[in-house]
Every structure is written in structure tokens, then in C-alpha cells.
Amino acid sequence: MRDDSRDKDGRPSPDALLQRAERETRGRLKIFLGAAPGVGKTYEMLTSAHARKADGVDVVVGVVETHGRKETQALVDGLEVIPRASVEYKGRYLEEMDIDAILARRPALVLVDELAHTNAPGSRHPKRYMDVQELLSRGIDVYSTLNIQHLESLNDVVAQITRIRVRETVPDSIIDRADDVEIIDLTPDDLIKRLHAGKVYVPKTAQRALENYFSPGNLTALRELALRRTAQRVDEQLLTHMQAHAISGPWAAGDRVLVCIDDHPRCASLVRYAARLADRLRAPWVALYVETARSVHLSEAARDRIAATLRLAEHLGGEAITRPGSDEAEEIVRHAAASNVTHIIVGSPKKSRWRQWLQGSVTDKLISRAGDISVHVIAGDDREGDPVATGVKTVSPPVQFKIRPYMLATLYVGCALGVGFLLDQSLDVRNIALVFLMAVLTTAVTEGLKPALYASVIGALALNFFFLPPLYTFVIGDPESVVAFVFFFVVAIIASNLTASVQRQAAAARLRARTTEDLYLFSRKLAGTGTLDDVLWATAFQLASMLKVRVVLLLPEEGTIAVKAGYPPDDTLDDADIAAARWAWEHNRAAGRGADTLPGAKRLYVPLRTARAAVGVIGLDNDRQGPLLTPEQQRLLDALADQAALAIERVQLVADVDNARLAEEAGKLRSALLTSISHDLKTPLAAIMGAAGTLRDYQSALPEEDRLELLTTVTDESERLNRFIANLLDMTRIESGAMEPNSAFHYIGDIVGSALRRAAKILSGHQVDVHVPTDLPMVRVDPVLFEQVLFNLLDNAAKYAPKGSTVGVEAEAGDAHVLVRISDEGPGIPSGDLERVFDTFYRVRKGDHVRAGTGLGLSICRGFIEAMGGTIAAENRTDRSGAVFTISLPVLPDAPDLKDMK
């Protein structure tokens, strides 16, 4: 719930006005929101566009998917359509919205269907909603469509309802920033009728949809989600409108609940009641505490109770707000009116009748000032549970008597006495009393209450002794002087109390501002961290610097808990500390030094908790004896621990998502491996079995030429099978990290010749053009591995180059490198595949004349070359069609000369 930012005189909220001004500088976004496909979002968007066009608005279609529906296509035909851009992907051309053409055309309104669509790789933005954001930033209005299942915050809910995980999502901020959201509603029965009529999908697809996604239960749940999300957005728009126009609420279009917090133990029960009421009303709610002048005088136990009650409100799903104010009831009513609150929950008065009559009560004032807001007066239950029970003992800040403030107070009174002597000749004694009153006020401002009271006493005595007749005695003879003396003393005491109170409030405000700034900077630091180590280091350093203690952070690891970070760095725990840390982790309560459990430990261990579970443990210690923290430090520790726990949970969730993605990719790789093995093993085995079977059954009847051909087939397919198994073994060695090249200095020409002899049968249908200079410097390689690399590249060239074309092998010396190039005259490599050709099991789309490959050869080439300290890259030829693979091997300074070796 937003905080009230209006001035007390009812002026509009600056934040609301700023938000309104920002909307006026960009295009307007209208989203047609539906519960499921087929409810008519695109049809309604096109109908609205025609109405705008009839009003004279320049409307164009950026992208609209008709899905073959004639009535939708008829509406598109009446509008100008911007041609789509073609994006090449995996050898195919995909059509996407041409955002550059739209910006050049610059219409007033553009229609963009399917807001959650993922653009083809190579597009300007990965997501279509990003295209829409750019159009809006250029001042172009946009109409778009969206299904509720594509909203990021509802992704898990939709998956739980439908058992289908939607991959294409948009952030909730898109809905929040939309100027208009129109719900396109259709009952489940009507939508199912549309499916049966073939108005949503083709018959086969429609039947599968009815069996899985489009069940009446699923559609009803999705419909409720869409209606509730739209109602939430409308409620936010209403609140912004009220704040921008200084309209005092409530407008009871939707319920909002506010619960008033104070230092009374019953407030925990009030918060729980507010949570239950908000849940019944399905309304947002907030817990509000108003800081007044009285708050400065609260005991530490009362402060702890307030802080714990506000944390309880956050854990129950509410928002906790603390506001300063002079009149608690007035501040509550002002906040409620500005935030469109419809229900205020407050505890019943606990003061005696005479105190209520004398001081009044917040409850009575709220009832009289609330106007149309419902006020719920709840007795509450002091026994329901005090949320402050942490089980940790705190130490009160040491109170030391300091003589300096009293000496300064005496000095101020002495100065006032001197000034009084100077003014005694011309002023009345009652005016001289004001000089002493100034000394009292100065003491109160600079030194506090007790020295000010001391200054009041000695100032009154000095005034009596030196200026009230009879002089130089403490006797007062004149009745008027008695009255002046008494009033001076009373006024001095009251003024010192008021001044000291203001000074305490100012000091508390400065401390609160400094603490708030530190917490804000800490939250920003945590938000910018991406790894768990960074989060732990930032947390340890912040705790140590703000609490002046030594810190260790422990996280769960293999069924136990282990030290992960510390400041200063420390990873040694004795048995008592390990037991206390494990107990705090297992029971989600503090243990160790100063706690009720295992107090003999060196450190105090506090669990790091989130709403889901404990994520770790903080250990604190210092060089003092006894309890570690003051009550103020304990509250600060709670705030820091909450932020750190959320940051740790965020990083862990990101890691879980990454692990899930890796597991999914591993599953895909496993499937690809099984598919590859089943095909690439089965094909040569079938040829071998067929040829061998024919020779066995018909050997005597076959001519010699046919027998030789069958034997050649057996040999060729056996060699092919052997290469495939060798590739699998090599890939296993690379991925396991067991690749250790047996490198020595070699002349590249010798290895090239050996590879060409080995590949002679594969290259028999091609011309081979070899250019390897004899004066090349020697390079340090494993000859077996490098020969395999060359063989795989030659095999790859033979697959893709047509019969009779030339396969080139060229080597040359570069700057501290030897370059080896294998080129062919095939179709080349699609630009999007130049990097991916080295991925395991990746195969470029090939024609029918190309022999099937395993997708391992080039991946093995890269693994072997990188293991030998070189690099390999793929590119297309510039002089003709074809691909070129370039190997770069470093020339080491200690490489021997080939002539010397000869």
C-alpha cells in the first residue's frame, strides 16, 4: 500500500502528479486481458482500432495473429498493415514485427498482438513487450493482447492449476504501467462451445486442448485470476486518481484494512485479527505505528514489542509503516483518507475513566474523526502471545555520571550572573530573571535534562541571593519577589523539560535517519550482488561495522551447518559453538551466549529466517563479558538479518533455477545422445549385417565382383562404426577432464601427410589441394590428437562438398602462430551457426546428398586443439561458396629449427 504524500492542507500528492506527468510524455498502453486463448482479445482489439480510425486516429497493424479465423482477418483487411521483417534462424526465415518500419512510419496507434511473444534470435529485443516499451518511449500509443497465464507473478499458480508450465512470460510491471486494462471475459461453457465449433483451434488441436488445458475447472480458475488481477489494477488507478486530485477517501470501491499499533502487548492479537479480516475481504492491509513525542520515553521492552509487532504484520502478508506525528489519531485518519482505507482496527481504551476524561483516548478520537471509515474496536488478548519473545538477553547501555555537563551548567549560570550584575543598574529584577532563564535553556539544549534541572536550581538560588532584597541572603522580604521567584523556578523547570525533550527527539531522529540510510545502502548493496559469496561478505561486513562485533555466517551443507564467511575472517568453532549453531539452525531460535539455550558458547547464534524457512545462522561475539547487544542493537540485528536472509534465499533460488535448467539441458543432451547412438550405430550395423548375411547365404552364387563389393561395404561400415565409437570415447575424455596431450615439437607437414593418407578413401571423390611450406616453424602438439583433428575436418569437408570439388589444406606462419586452414567448396555455414557448429551433438541442416554425422567431430576438434593450447574457428569463404576451418597454434620461443633436427 502506498504511503500518503499529501500535505496537511489537502494538496495533491507530488508522487501521483509526477507519475501522471511521466505518463503524458510517452505513448499510452492499453492491454486487452483474457483468461485463456479464444476469448476474443484480438477481435476486440481490432474492433476498438476501427472505432479509433473512424475518429480520425492514424492506426496501423504492427503484428496481428489471425490463426486462420475469417472474422478476424476481415477486421485486419480494413487497416494498414506494416510488413513484417524476416529474421534468419537455423536456415529458416521467421517473420517478426518490424519496429524500425513502425518508427519510421510513426503512426498515432499501433496494434501489437501477443504481448508475451518471444522474438526470433537476432531481433533487436528478445521479447515483444520490449518492442512495445520502445514504441511507447517514442510517444506512440499501443494496443496489445495478453493472456493471464503469461503474467510472471502468476506463473507458478497457473502451472499448479493447469499442470502446464508457461515459458513465455511478461513482468507484472507491464500491467502496472498500462494506462488501460480491458478484461475480455467469456464463460467457460461459451469458450468450450467456441472450441467445438473450430473457432479457436483446428479440430485435432482443439480436442487435445479440451482434454488437457481447457477443462471447465481450469477455465474457471483462470477466469478468477484474470478478474482479480484486473480489479487490483483498477484499484491502484483509483488510488492514484484520488491522490493526484487531493480527494479525501474513502471511496469504498474496494476494501483496505489498517490496524493501529502501539506498545501494548495486545497489539499482536490486533495484527492477527487484521490479517484474518483482510483475508476474508481479500483486501490489502497495513499496520501503522505513529511516532509521537511520547515514543522517546518508551522503555526498551516497549520498543522491542513495537518492532516485533511490525515484523509480525509483514510475516502475515501486511505492510508495516511507521510515521512521525504530533497527534496519533489525526495522523491515522490522514493516512487512512489518503490511502482509501475502508476499515480501521484499533484496540479498546485501557486507561481509567478519569485519565480518559483528562487526556482523551485515541480510540474515541478515531471514532469521532473517521467519518465514513468503519472503525473496529477490538479488546485484544494480552495472553495471545508476545511476538518479542526472542530468548536472547540484552544488556542495558551503561549509564555513567559525567561531571562536565554540570560544570558547564555552572559556567552558564555564572555568565548569567555576570550579565545580571551589568544590567542590575538599569533593569528591573524580573527582567534579570530572564537572563538566568536563558542559561537554563542553553544548558537544556546542549547538555540535557538533568544538567538543566541543576541549572534551574542554582540559577534560582543565585537570583535570590544576589538580586532579591534583602541582598546576599536566601531570605525574600518582598511578597512580589516571592511570586517572581516561584514563577521563575517553575518556568525554568518546565522550559528545561520541554527543551530537553525536543533535543532528545532531534537526537533520536538523527540516529533513526543514520540507521535508515545504512539499511538502505545495505539493501542496495545486496540487490547488486549476484553470487552467494558476495552476499555473505557484504552481510558479515555490515553486521560487524554497525554492531561493533565479530561475525561468522554459517549455511547448511551436506546435512550439517558450516562456516561460509566471517569478519574478521574466522572459520574455527569449538564444540560448544558448533552445538549452539546447530541447535539454532534446527530449532529456528537463538542459542549460545546470552540466550536461554546453551549459554556457555563463545558466540550468540541467531537464525537467518525468511517466510519459507531458516536459510542460515549468524554468529556474533566481542571481547566483553555477558550479553552482547543492547535492545537497540538487537532490533537493528533483526532488520539486518531479515534483509540478509532474503538476499541469500534469492541467490539460492536463482541457483536452483540454474540447476533445474542444467538438468533439463542434460536431459536433452541425454536424449540427443541416445538418438544419435541409436541411429549412428544402427545404420552401419545394418549394412554390415546385410552384407555379411548375403555373403553367407549366397557366396557361391555371387560373382567375384559382387563379393568384393560386399566385403568393401563391410570394411567401410566397420571403419565408420569404429570412428563413431572413437569419437564417443574422445568426447568422454574431454568432458571428464582426463585429456592430457602427449605433446612434443613436430613439423605440421608430417602430420598433414599422415592425415591425408588416412583419409584417402573418404576423399577419393574430391580433388585435394595441399600447400604446406617446408620452412614452417615447429609447434608443440600431440601428433595423434592433431592428426585426429585434421581427419575430422577432412571428413567434414568431404561430407559437405559435392563430388569432384576441391578440398584445400593450407598452412602458413603468422605472428608467433602457425595457421592451418581446411577449406571446401560446399554450401557454407549459415551465419547463425558459425559458433554453434562446435557444440556437442549439433548438426547443421544438410541436403539429402550429405552423409549423416553424429555432431561430435567438430566438438572433438575444439576440445583437442584447446587442450594443446591452440584455437579453432569456422567462417565462410569470401571468394566462393564453402567453409573454412582455421587452426591457430602458438610458436614457442624454445621451438627447435627443423633444419637443425635434420
GROMACS .gro file of C-alpha atoms in nm, residues 739-743 781-782 785 864 867-868:
model
   11
  739MET     CA    1   4.257  -3.516  -2.164
  740GLU     CA    2   4.636  -3.487  -2.118
  741PRO     CA    3   4.812  -3.436  -2.454
  742ASN     CA    4   5.148  -3.607  -2.501
  743SER     CA    5   5.297  -3.300  -2.668
  781VAL     CA    6   5.143  -3.070  -3.035
  782ASP     CA    7   5.032  -3.425  -2.966
  785LEU     CA    8   4.541  -3.586  -3.136
  864PHE     CA    9   4.173  -3.139  -2.870
  867ALA     CA   10   4.393  -2.894  -2.483
  868MET     CA   11   4.708  -2.830  -2.690
   0.00000   0.00000   0.00000
